[in-house]
Amino acid sequence: VNLRAVTSWVGIARLFAVVLSCIAFSLVASTGEFRGPYGTWCMFTWCFCFAVTLLVLVLELLELYPLLPLSWDDFTSAFSMLAALMVFTTSVVFPSTFINSPCSGSKCARQAVATTVSCLCFLAYALEVGLTRAKPGDISSFLSTVPGLLKVFEAYVACLIFSLLDSYSSEAGLQWCVAVYSICFIITLLIIIFTIGRCLAYIPCPLEKILVVYNALALLMYLTATVLWPLYNFRGRSRPDPCGRNCSWNKHLGVTFLTIFNLIAYLVDLIYSTRMVFI
């Protein structure tokens, strides 16, 4: 038994994440108010993070993870980053969707406590990301470095973009934007999967330089999407009144901001990757 799995700072952060995520989905389940796509997403996030983090703790406590055919450090780094992003999104989506104003009654109190606990759970995962992130000069797994963590961020933001693409016209500019989101997501996801599966070593090419070239191309593609998406969606169109929760105008605006976020992420990724390879 490896007691450091639960006594180290990383282990303590994981224990807090397990307890807090369990409290969050238990409180929301007791209210019965988690129907619909947003409620399902929130419950899935808390349950998924709880189950996987508990599994990680058990495997490290019993020292069974070396038996798995994957890069354990890459897997745990990628998961902690993904969990932090998922719980952060849930901590924003849940109160904005299910907590009404004015807030009164025991049900609303449980929902408010669940939101607070979810925010604390995000801080626990963010602490784990900070503790396991590779320091400059360290020889560490790729997904624990800044470019590796950014790969997880880029893939997750692309998933959020897909969730908002409920409808778009057949104009060539918008089709190109969707192609940009899809191509970059697939390639980034393959990089993450191949890294965790220890498959990158079999590629007969200088992988670091290939990643620099890919980041540069992805940056240029997202730059075009950042210009074309709002140009085709908002040119000559004002926000309808009323514009409810499922309003297409709001979703298109959300895609615009998420595109900008991924553009910045690919820019930072390119800068860090270039420094790691050439400097």
PDB file of C-alpha atoms in Angstrom:
ATOM      1  CA  VAL A   1       0.000   0.000   0.000  1.00  0.00           C
ATOM      2  CA  ASN A   2       1.365   3.382  -1.068  1.00  0.00           C
ATOM      3  CA  LEU A   3       0.177   5.799   1.623  1.00  0.00           C
ATOM      4  CA  ARG A   4       1.719   8.758  -0.204  1.00  0.00           C
ATOM      5  CA  ALA A   5      -1.182   8.449  -2.650  1.00  0.00           C
ATOM      6  CA  VAL A   6      -3.438   9.996   0.009  1.00  0.00           C
ATOM      7  CA  THR A   7      -0.968  11.874   2.220  1.00  0.00           C
ATOM      8  CA  SER A   8       0.868  13.939  -0.408  1.00  0.00           C
ATOM      9  CA  TRP A   9      -0.482  17.339  -1.462  1.00  0.00           C
ATOM     10  CA  VAL A  10      -1.708  15.882  -4.740  1.00  0.00           C
ATOM     11  CA  GLY A  11      -3.430  13.030  -2.897  1.00  0.00           C
ATOM     12  CA  ILE A  12      -5.085  15.435  -0.473  1.00  0.00           C
ATOM     13  CA  ALA A  13      -6.345  17.547  -3.375  1.00  0.00           C
ATOM     14  CA  ARG A  14      -7.817  14.411  -4.964  1.00  0.00           C
ATOM     15  CA  LEU A  15      -9.483  13.412  -1.699  1.00  0.00           C
ATOM     16  CA  PHE A  16     -11.089  16.831  -1.456  1.00  0.00           C
ATOM     17  CA  ALA A  17     -12.245  16.542  -5.090  1.00  0.00           C
ATOM     18  CA  VAL A  18     -13.834  13.139  -4.399  1.00  0.00           C
ATOM     19  CA  VAL A  19     -15.679  14.350  -1.299  1.00  0.00           C
ATOM     20  CA  LEU A  20     -16.816  17.645  -2.813  1.00  0.00           C
ATOM     21  CA  SER A  21     -18.051  16.132  -6.075  1.00  0.00           C
ATOM     22  CA  CYS A  22     -19.962  13.486  -4.084  1.00  0.00           C
ATOM     23  CA  ILE A  23     -21.606  16.182  -1.944  1.00  0.00           C
ATOM     24  CA  ALA A  24     -22.514  18.209  -5.041  1.00  0.00           C
ATOM     25  CA  PHE A  25     -24.340  15.491  -6.934  1.00  0.00           C
ATOM     26  CA  SER A  26     -25.965  14.177  -3.732  1.00  0.00           C
ATOM     27  CA  LEU A  27     -27.438  17.580  -2.899  1.00  0.00           C
ATOM     28  CA  VAL A  28     -28.717  18.100  -6.440  1.00  0.00           C
ATOM     29  CA  ALA A  29     -30.126  14.569  -6.570  1.00  0.00           C
ATOM     30  CA  SER A  30     -32.044  15.236  -3.344  1.00  0.00           C
ATOM     31  CA  THR A  31     -33.806  18.196  -4.982  1.00  0.00           C
ATOM     32  CA  GLY A  32     -34.895  16.215  -8.064  1.00  0.00           C
ATOM     33  CA  GLU A  33     -34.284  19.304 -10.213  1.00  0.00           C
ATOM     34  CA  PHE A  34     -31.706  18.181 -12.760  1.00  0.00           C
ATOM     35  CA  ARG A  35     -33.772  17.350 -15.814  1.00  0.00           C
ATOM     36  CA  GLY A  36     -33.043  18.522 -19.313  1.00  0.00           C
ATOM     37  CA  PRO A  37     -29.705  18.694 -21.138  1.00  0.00           C
ATOM     38  CA  TYR A  38     -28.116  21.169 -18.727  1.00  0.00           C
ATOM     39  CA  GLY A  39     -29.108  19.238 -15.614  1.00  0.00           C
ATOM     40  CA  THR A  40     -27.951  15.979 -17.170  1.00  0.00           C
ATOM     41  CA  TRP A  41     -24.613  17.545 -18.031  1.00  0.00           C
ATOM     42  CA  CYS A  42     -24.105  18.845 -14.489  1.00  0.00           C
ATOM     43  CA  MET A  43     -24.933  15.498 -12.880  1.00  0.00           C
ATOM     44  CA  PHE A  44     -22.742  13.647 -15.376  1.00  0.00           C
ATOM     45  CA  THR A  45     -19.810  15.976 -14.636  1.00  0.00           C
ATOM     46  CA  TRP A  46     -19.946  15.495 -10.863  1.00  0.00           C
ATOM     47  CA  CYS A  47     -20.486  11.727 -11.089  1.00  0.00           C
ATOM     48  CA  PHE A  48     -17.824  11.233 -13.763  1.00  0.00           C
ATOM     49  CA  CYS A  49     -15.190  13.260 -11.883  1.00  0.00           C
ATOM     50  CA  PHE A  50     -16.057  11.492  -8.625  1.00  0.00           C
ATOM     51  CA  ALA A  51     -15.759   8.006 -10.154  1.00  0.00           C
ATOM     52  CA  VAL A  52     -12.536   8.582 -12.094  1.00  0.00           C
ATOM     53  CA  THR A  53     -10.781  10.428  -9.254  1.00  0.00           C
ATOM     54  CA  LEU A  54     -11.736   7.678  -6.817  1.00  0.00           C
ATOM     55  CA  LEU A  55     -10.388   5.098  -9.283  1.00  0.00           C
ATOM     56  CA  VAL A  56      -7.115   7.034  -9.586  1.00  0.00           C
ATOM     57  CA  LEU A  57      -6.757   7.133  -5.805  1.00  0.00           C
ATOM     58  CA  VAL A  58      -7.403   3.395  -5.465  1.00  0.00           C
ATOM     59  CA  LEU A  59      -4.970   2.470  -8.244  1.00  0.00           C
ATOM     60  CA  GLU A  60      -2.223   4.637  -6.753  1.00  0.00           C
ATOM     61  CA  LEU A  61      -2.936   3.485  -3.201  1.00  0.00           C
ATOM     62  CA  LEU A  62      -2.630  -0.183  -4.214  1.00  0.00           C
ATOM     63  CA  GLU A  63       0.141   0.581  -6.763  1.00  0.00           C
ATOM     64  CA  LEU A  64      -1.733  -1.126  -9.579  1.00  0.00           C
ATOM     65  CA  TYR A  65      -1.347   1.638 -12.171  1.00  0.00           C
ATOM     66  CA  PRO A  66       1.985   0.289 -13.597  1.00  0.00           C
ATOM     67  CA  LEU A  67       0.003  -2.680 -14.912  1.00  0.00           C
ATOM     68  CA  LEU A  68      -2.071  -0.448 -17.198  1.00  0.00           C
ATOM     69  CA  PRO A  69      -0.909  -0.078 -20.844  1.00  0.00           C
ATOM     70  CA  LEU A  70      -0.814   3.701 -20.754  1.00  0.00           C
ATOM     71  CA  SER A  71       1.285   6.636 -19.604  1.00  0.00           C
ATOM     72  CA  TRP A  72      -0.070   7.173 -16.089  1.00  0.00           C
ATOM     73  CA  ASP A  73       1.396  10.651 -15.585  1.00  0.00           C
ATOM     74  CA  ASP A  74      -0.042  11.824 -18.914  1.00  0.00           C
ATOM     75  CA  PHE A  75      -3.432  10.325 -18.069  1.00  0.00           C
ATOM     76  CA  THR A  76      -3.678  11.892 -14.608  1.00  0.00           C
ATOM     77  CA  SER A  77      -2.472  15.284 -15.873  1.00  0.00           C
ATOM     78  CA  ALA A  78      -4.967  15.277 -18.736  1.00  0.00           C
ATOM     79  CA  PHE A  79      -7.814  14.136 -16.510  1.00  0.00           C
ATOM     80  CA  SER A  80      -7.175  16.719 -13.793  1.00  0.00           C
ATOM     81  CA  MET A  81      -7.167  19.472 -16.420  1.00  0.00           C
ATOM     82  CA  LEU A  82     -10.325  18.099 -18.038  1.00  0.00           C
ATOM     83  CA  ALA A  83     -12.059  17.739 -14.663  1.00  0.00           C
ATOM     84  CA  ALA A  84     -11.170  21.313 -13.709  1.00  0.00           C
ATOM     85  CA  LEU A  85     -12.669  22.612 -16.959  1.00  0.00           C
ATOM     86  CA  MET A  86     -15.799  20.451 -16.669  1.00  0.00           C
ATOM     87  CA  VAL A  87     -16.478  21.363 -13.039  1.00  0.00           C
ATOM     88  CA  PHE A  88     -15.859  25.059 -13.759  1.00  0.00           C
ATOM     89  CA  THR A  89     -18.399  24.965 -16.602  1.00  0.00           C
ATOM     90  CA  THR A  90     -20.888  23.136 -14.379  1.00  0.00           C
ATOM     91  CA  SER A  91     -20.374  25.658 -11.563  1.00  0.00           C
ATOM     92  CA  VAL A  92     -21.487  28.379 -13.993  1.00  0.00           C
ATOM     93  CA  VAL A  93     -24.230  26.509 -15.851  1.00  0.00           C
ATOM     94  CA  PHE A  94     -26.041  24.991 -12.862  1.00  0.00           C
ATOM     95  CA  PRO A  95     -26.848  28.153 -10.868  1.00  0.00           C
ATOM     96  CA  SER A  96     -27.687  30.164 -13.984  1.00  0.00           C
ATOM     97  CA  THR A  97     -30.122  27.458 -15.111  1.00  0.00           C
ATOM     98  CA  PHE A  98     -31.721  26.092 -11.941  1.00  0.00           C
ATOM     99  CA  ILE A  99     -31.466  28.753  -9.215  1.00  0.00           C
ATOM    100  CA  ASN A 100     -34.280  31.280  -9.473  1.00  0.00           C
ATOM    101  CA  SER A 101     -34.378  34.752  -7.953  1.00  0.00           C
ATOM    102  CA  PRO A 102     -35.496  35.335  -5.265  1.00  0.00           C
ATOM    103  CA  CYS A 103     -33.999  32.202  -3.740  1.00  0.00           C
ATOM    104  CA  SER A 104     -36.062  30.773  -0.872  1.00  0.00           C
ATOM    105  CA  GLY A 105     -36.902  27.389   0.580  1.00  0.00           C
ATOM    106  CA  SER A 106     -34.868  24.313   1.400  1.00  0.00           C
ATOM    107  CA  LYS A 107     -34.586  23.225  -2.230  1.00  0.00           C
ATOM    108  CA  CYS A 108     -33.008  26.505  -3.270  1.00  0.00           C
ATOM    109  CA  ALA A 109     -30.695  26.374  -0.259  1.00  0.00           C
ATOM    110  CA  ARG A 110     -29.472  22.913  -1.292  1.00  0.00           C
ATOM    111  CA  GLN A 111     -28.924  24.137  -4.841  1.00  0.00           C
ATOM    112  CA  ALA A 112     -26.917  27.103  -3.553  1.00  0.00           C
ATOM    113  CA  VAL A 113     -24.794  24.857  -1.332  1.00  0.00           C
ATOM    114  CA  ALA A 114     -24.236  22.481  -4.262  1.00  0.00           C
ATOM    115  CA  THR A 115     -23.030  25.423  -6.354  1.00  0.00           C
ATOM    116  CA  THR A 116     -20.613  26.506  -3.618  1.00  0.00           C
ATOM    117  CA  VAL A 117     -19.327  22.953  -3.202  1.00  0.00           C
ATOM    118  CA  SER A 118     -18.889  22.669  -6.972  1.00  0.00           C
ATOM    119  CA  CYS A 119     -16.772  25.834  -6.974  1.00  0.00           C
ATOM    120  CA  LEU A 120     -14.603  24.378  -4.194  1.00  0.00           C
ATOM    121  CA  CYS A 121     -14.304  21.159  -6.199  1.00  0.00           C
ATOM    122  CA  PHE A 122     -13.022  23.194  -9.148  1.00  0.00           C
ATOM    123  CA  LEU A 123     -10.398  24.755  -6.880  1.00  0.00           C
ATOM    124  CA  ALA A 124      -9.316  21.258  -5.758  1.00  0.00           C
ATOM    125  CA  TYR A 125      -8.794  20.149  -9.363  1.00  0.00           C
ATOM    126  CA  ALA A 126      -7.067  23.429 -10.230  1.00  0.00           C
ATOM    127  CA  LEU A 127      -4.716  22.857  -7.277  1.00  0.00           C
ATOM    128  CA  GLU A 128      -3.940  19.365  -8.572  1.00  0.00           C
ATOM    129  CA  VAL A 129      -3.159  20.799 -12.017  1.00  0.00           C
ATOM    130  CA  GLY A 130      -0.827  23.337 -10.441  1.00  0.00           C
ATOM    131  CA  LEU A 131       0.917  20.722  -8.293  1.00  0.00           C
ATOM    132  CA  THR A 132       1.478  18.252 -11.140  1.00  0.00           C
ATOM    133  CA  ARG A 133       2.380  20.784 -13.825  1.00  0.00           C
ATOM    134  CA  ALA A 134       5.901  20.354 -15.138  1.00  0.00           C
ATOM    135  CA  LYS A 135       8.300  23.069 -14.044  1.00  0.00           C
ATOM    136  CA  PRO A 136      10.761  24.632 -16.524  1.00  0.00           C
ATOM    137  CA  GLY A 137      13.700  22.278 -17.021  1.00  0.00           C
ATOM    138  CA  ASP A 138      11.928  19.216 -15.628  1.00  0.00           C
ATOM    139  CA  ILE A 139      11.838  15.981 -17.610  1.00  0.00           C
ATOM    140  CA  SER A 140       8.148  15.195 -17.357  1.00  0.00           C
ATOM    141  CA  SER A 141       5.254  13.767 -19.299  1.00  0.00           C
ATOM    142  CA  PHE A 142       4.081  15.874 -22.236  1.00  0.00           C
ATOM    143  CA  LEU A 143       0.534  16.448 -20.989  1.00  0.00           C
ATOM    144  CA  SER A 144       1.828  17.901 -17.725  1.00  0.00           C
ATOM    145  CA  THR A 145       3.622  20.683 -19.609  1.00  0.00           C
ATOM    146  CA  VAL A 146       1.926  23.930 -20.618  1.00  0.00           C
ATOM    147  CA  PRO A 147       1.509  22.842 -24.282  1.00  0.00           C
ATOM    148  CA  GLY A 148       0.055  19.515 -23.133  1.00  0.00           C
ATOM    149  CA  LEU A 149      -2.441  21.159 -20.778  1.00  0.00           C
ATOM    150  CA  LEU A 150      -3.374  23.584 -23.529  1.00  0.00           C
ATOM    151  CA  LYS A 151      -4.148  20.625 -25.794  1.00  0.00           C
ATOM    152  CA  VAL A 152      -6.773  19.469 -23.282  1.00  0.00           C
ATOM    153  CA  PHE A 153      -8.141  23.010 -23.060  1.00  0.00           C
ATOM    154  CA  GLU A 154      -8.359  23.344 -26.850  1.00  0.00           C
ATOM    155  CA  ALA A 155     -10.197  20.040 -27.236  1.00  0.00           C
ATOM    156  CA  TYR A 156     -12.647  20.912 -24.456  1.00  0.00           C
ATOM    157  CA  VAL A 157     -13.428  24.350 -25.863  1.00  0.00           C
ATOM    158  CA  ALA A 158     -14.058  22.735 -29.252  1.00  0.00           C
ATOM    159  CA  CYS A 159     -16.573  20.399 -27.553  1.00  0.00           C
ATOM    160  CA  LEU A 160     -18.350  23.442 -26.100  1.00  0.00           C
ATOM    161  CA  ILE A 161     -18.456  24.985 -29.568  1.00  0.00           C
ATOM    162  CA  PHE A 162     -20.045  21.823 -30.982  1.00  0.00           C
ATOM    163  CA  SER A 163     -22.685  21.898 -28.240  1.00  0.00           C
ATOM    164  CA  LEU A 164     -23.760  25.370 -29.430  1.00  0.00           C
ATOM    165  CA  LEU A 165     -23.822  24.552 -33.153  1.00  0.00           C
ATOM    166  CA  ASP A 166     -27.514  23.709 -33.255  1.00  0.00           C
ATOM    167  CA  SER A 167     -28.066  25.367 -36.613  1.00  0.00           C
ATOM    168  CA  TYR A 168     -26.076  27.297 -39.157  1.00  0.00           C
ATOM    169  CA  SER A 169     -26.751  28.299 -42.742  1.00  0.00           C
ATOM    170  CA  SER A 170     -25.266  26.656 -45.796  1.00  0.00           C
ATOM    171  CA  GLU A 171     -23.014  29.606 -46.568  1.00  0.00           C
ATOM    172  CA  ALA A 172     -19.465  28.622 -47.478  1.00  0.00           C
ATOM    173  CA  GLY A 173     -17.891  30.837 -44.806  1.00  0.00           C
ATOM    174  CA  LEU A 174     -19.812  29.180 -41.976  1.00  0.00           C
ATOM    175  CA  GLN A 175     -19.124  25.721 -43.370  1.00  0.00           C
ATOM    176  CA  TRP A 176     -15.422  26.566 -43.358  1.00  0.00           C
ATOM    177  CA  CYS A 177     -15.667  27.601 -39.688  1.00  0.00           C
ATOM    178  CA  VAL A 178     -17.305  24.295 -38.759  1.00  0.00           C
ATOM    179  CA  ALA A 179     -14.587  22.477 -40.724  1.00  0.00           C
ATOM    180  CA  VAL A 180     -11.925  24.394 -38.761  1.00  0.00           C
ATOM    181  CA  TYR A 181     -13.483  23.416 -35.436  1.00  0.00           C
ATOM    182  CA  SER A 182     -13.800  19.773 -36.497  1.00  0.00           C
ATOM    183  CA  ILE A 183     -10.330  19.329 -38.022  1.00  0.00           C
ATOM    184  CA  CYS A 184      -8.487  20.974 -35.128  1.00  0.00           C
ATOM    185  CA  PHE A 185     -10.541  19.041 -32.574  1.00  0.00           C
ATOM    186  CA  ILE A 186      -9.859  15.670 -34.205  1.00  0.00           C
ATOM    187  CA  ILE A 187      -6.114  16.254 -34.539  1.00  0.00           C
ATOM    188  CA  THR A 188      -5.794  17.624 -30.992  1.00  0.00           C
ATOM    189  CA  LEU A 189      -7.786  14.708 -29.587  1.00  0.00           C
ATOM    190  CA  LEU A 190      -5.588  12.222 -31.470  1.00  0.00           C
ATOM    191  CA  ILE A 191      -2.472  13.863 -30.011  1.00  0.00           C
ATOM    192  CA  ILE A 192      -3.889  13.460 -26.501  1.00  0.00           C
ATOM    193  CA  ILE A 193      -4.931   9.840 -27.075  1.00  0.00           C
ATOM    194  CA  PHE A 194      -1.626   8.847 -28.699  1.00  0.00           C
ATOM    195  CA  THR A 195       0.305  10.504 -25.878  1.00  0.00           C
ATOM    196  CA  ILE A 196      -1.625   8.651 -23.180  1.00  0.00           C
ATOM    197  CA  GLY A 197      -1.379   5.405 -25.139  1.00  0.00           C
ATOM    198  CA  ARG A 198       2.400   5.760 -25.604  1.00  0.00           C
ATOM    199  CA  CYS A 199       2.038   5.659 -29.381  1.00  0.00           C
ATOM    200  CA  LEU A 200       3.914   8.845 -30.293  1.00  0.00           C
ATOM    201  CA  ALA A 201       7.276   7.099 -29.984  1.00  0.00           C
ATOM    202  CA  TYR A 202       6.435   5.011 -33.067  1.00  0.00           C
ATOM    203  CA  ILE A 203       6.061   8.038 -35.328  1.00  0.00           C
ATOM    204  CA  PRO A 204       9.230   8.206 -37.512  1.00  0.00           C
ATOM    205  CA  CYS A 205       9.331  12.001 -37.567  1.00  0.00           C
ATOM    206  CA  PRO A 206      10.597  14.779 -35.285  1.00  0.00           C
ATOM    207  CA  LEU A 207       7.355  15.038 -33.345  1.00  0.00           C
ATOM    208  CA  GLU A 208       8.182  18.296 -31.557  1.00  0.00           C
ATOM    209  CA  LYS A 209       8.655  20.160 -34.835  1.00  0.00           C
ATOM    210  CA  ILE A 210       5.495  18.611 -36.287  1.00  0.00           C
ATOM    211  CA  LEU A 211       3.542  19.948 -33.303  1.00  0.00           C
ATOM    212  CA  VAL A 212       4.963  23.425 -33.894  1.00  0.00           C
ATOM    213  CA  VAL A 213       3.840  23.305 -37.527  1.00  0.00           C
ATOM    214  CA  TYR A 214       0.401  22.017 -36.521  1.00  0.00           C
ATOM    215  CA  ASN A 215      -0.028  24.754 -33.903  1.00  0.00           C
ATOM    216  CA  ALA A 216       0.875  27.384 -36.508  1.00  0.00           C
ATOM    217  CA  LEU A 217      -1.652  25.984 -39.010  1.00  0.00           C
ATOM    218  CA  ALA A 218      -4.357  25.678 -36.332  1.00  0.00           C
ATOM    219  CA  LEU A 219      -3.703  29.280 -35.288  1.00  0.00           C
ATOM    220  CA  LEU A 220      -4.154  30.506 -38.862  1.00  0.00           C
ATOM    221  CA  MET A 221      -7.309  28.429 -39.312  1.00  0.00           C
ATOM    222  CA  TYR A 222      -8.839  29.737 -36.084  1.00  0.00           C
ATOM    223  CA  LEU A 223      -7.875  33.266 -37.105  1.00  0.00           C
ATOM    224  CA  THR A 224     -10.017  32.926 -40.220  1.00  0.00           C
ATOM    225  CA  ALA A 225     -12.868  31.428 -38.166  1.00  0.00           C
ATOM    226  CA  THR A 226     -12.646  34.322 -35.690  1.00  0.00           C
ATOM    227  CA  VAL A 227     -13.285  36.720 -38.569  1.00  0.00           C
ATOM    228  CA  LEU A 228     -15.762  34.731 -40.665  1.00  0.00           C
ATOM    229  CA  TRP A 229     -18.074  33.372 -37.947  1.00  0.00           C
ATOM    230  CA  PRO A 230     -19.279  36.742 -36.548  1.00  0.00           C
ATOM    231  CA  LEU A 231     -19.158  38.295 -40.029  1.00  0.00           C
ATOM    232  CA  TYR A 232     -21.643  35.818 -41.485  1.00  0.00           C
ATOM    233  CA  ASN A 233     -23.822  35.472 -38.361  1.00  0.00           C
ATOM    234  CA  PHE A 234     -24.162  39.068 -37.184  1.00  0.00           C
ATOM    235  CA  ARG A 235     -23.824  41.156 -40.346  1.00  0.00           C
ATOM    236  CA  GLY A 236     -27.046  43.110 -40.667  1.00  0.00           C
ATOM    237  CA  ARG A 237     -28.717  41.156 -37.846  1.00  0.00           C
ATOM    238  CA  SER A 238     -29.621  42.595 -34.450  1.00  0.00           C
ATOM    239  CA  ARG A 239     -30.406  40.637 -31.309  1.00  0.00           C
ATOM    240  CA  PRO A 240     -34.057  39.546 -31.350  1.00  0.00           C
ATOM    241  CA  ASP A 241     -36.356  40.630 -28.546  1.00  0.00           C
ATOM    242  CA  PRO A 242     -37.198  38.465 -26.705  1.00  0.00           C
ATOM    243  CA  CYS A 243     -34.172  36.179 -26.901  1.00  0.00           C
ATOM    244  CA  GLY A 244     -34.649  33.210 -24.556  1.00  0.00           C
ATOM    245  CA  ARG A 245     -32.353  30.451 -23.332  1.00  0.00           C
ATOM    246  CA  ASN A 246     -32.392  28.602 -26.667  1.00  0.00           C
ATOM    247  CA  CYS A 247     -32.042  31.719 -28.790  1.00  0.00           C
ATOM    248  CA  SER A 248     -29.764  31.063 -31.779  1.00  0.00           C
ATOM    249  CA  TRP A 249     -28.329  34.594 -31.578  1.00  0.00           C
ATOM    250  CA  ASN A 250     -27.004  33.954 -28.062  1.00  0.00           C
ATOM    251  CA  LYS A 251     -25.532  30.613 -29.130  1.00  0.00           C
ATOM    252  CA  HIS A 252     -23.773  32.215 -32.085  1.00  0.00           C
ATOM    253  CA  LEU A 253     -22.358  34.842 -29.732  1.00  0.00           C
ATOM    254  CA  GLY A 254     -21.125  32.073 -27.435  1.00  0.00           C
ATOM    255  CA  VAL A 255     -19.404  30.349 -30.364  1.00  0.00           C
ATOM    256  CA  THR A 256     -17.730  33.661 -31.227  1.00  0.00           C
ATOM    257  CA  PHE A 257     -16.226  34.050 -27.750  1.00  0.00           C
ATOM    258  CA  LEU A 258     -15.190  30.381 -27.580  1.00  0.00           C
ATOM    259  CA  THR A 259     -13.476  30.744 -30.953  1.00  0.00           C
ATOM    260  CA  ILE A 260     -11.501  33.681 -29.592  1.00  0.00           C
ATOM    261  CA  PHE A 261     -10.559  31.653 -26.496  1.00  0.00           C
ATOM    262  CA  ASN A 262      -9.227  28.823 -28.643  1.00  0.00           C
ATOM    263  CA  LEU A 263      -7.401  31.293 -30.887  1.00  0.00           C
ATOM    264  CA  ILE A 264      -5.578  32.640 -27.829  1.00  0.00           C
ATOM    265  CA  ALA A 265      -4.913  29.087 -26.604  1.00  0.00           C
ATOM    266  CA  TYR A 266      -3.328  28.057 -29.914  1.00  0.00           C
ATOM    267  CA  LEU A 267      -1.246  31.245 -29.914  1.00  0.00           C
ATOM    268  CA  VAL A 268       0.112  30.532 -26.422  1.00  0.00           C
ATOM    269  CA  ASP A 269       0.585  26.886 -27.394  1.00  0.00           C
ATOM    270  CA  LEU A 270       2.625  27.912 -30.435  1.00  0.00           C
ATOM    271  CA  ILE A 271       4.796  30.241 -28.362  1.00  0.00           C
ATOM    272  CA  TYR A 272       5.538  27.620 -25.705  1.00  0.00           C
ATOM    273  CA  SER A 273       6.097  24.844 -28.253  1.00  0.00           C
ATOM    274  CA  THR A 274       8.496  27.012 -30.228  1.00  0.00           C
ATOM    275  CA  ARG A 275      10.452  27.882 -27.108  1.00  0.00           C
ATOM    276  CA  MET A 276      10.656  24.216 -26.065  1.00  0.00           C
ATOM    277  CA  VAL A 277      11.901  23.071 -29.481  1.00  0.00           C
ATOM    278  CA  PHE A 278      14.118  25.875 -30.746  1.00  0.00           C
ATOM    279  CA  ILE A 279      15.178  27.749 -27.581  1.00  0.00           C
TER     280      ILE A 279
END
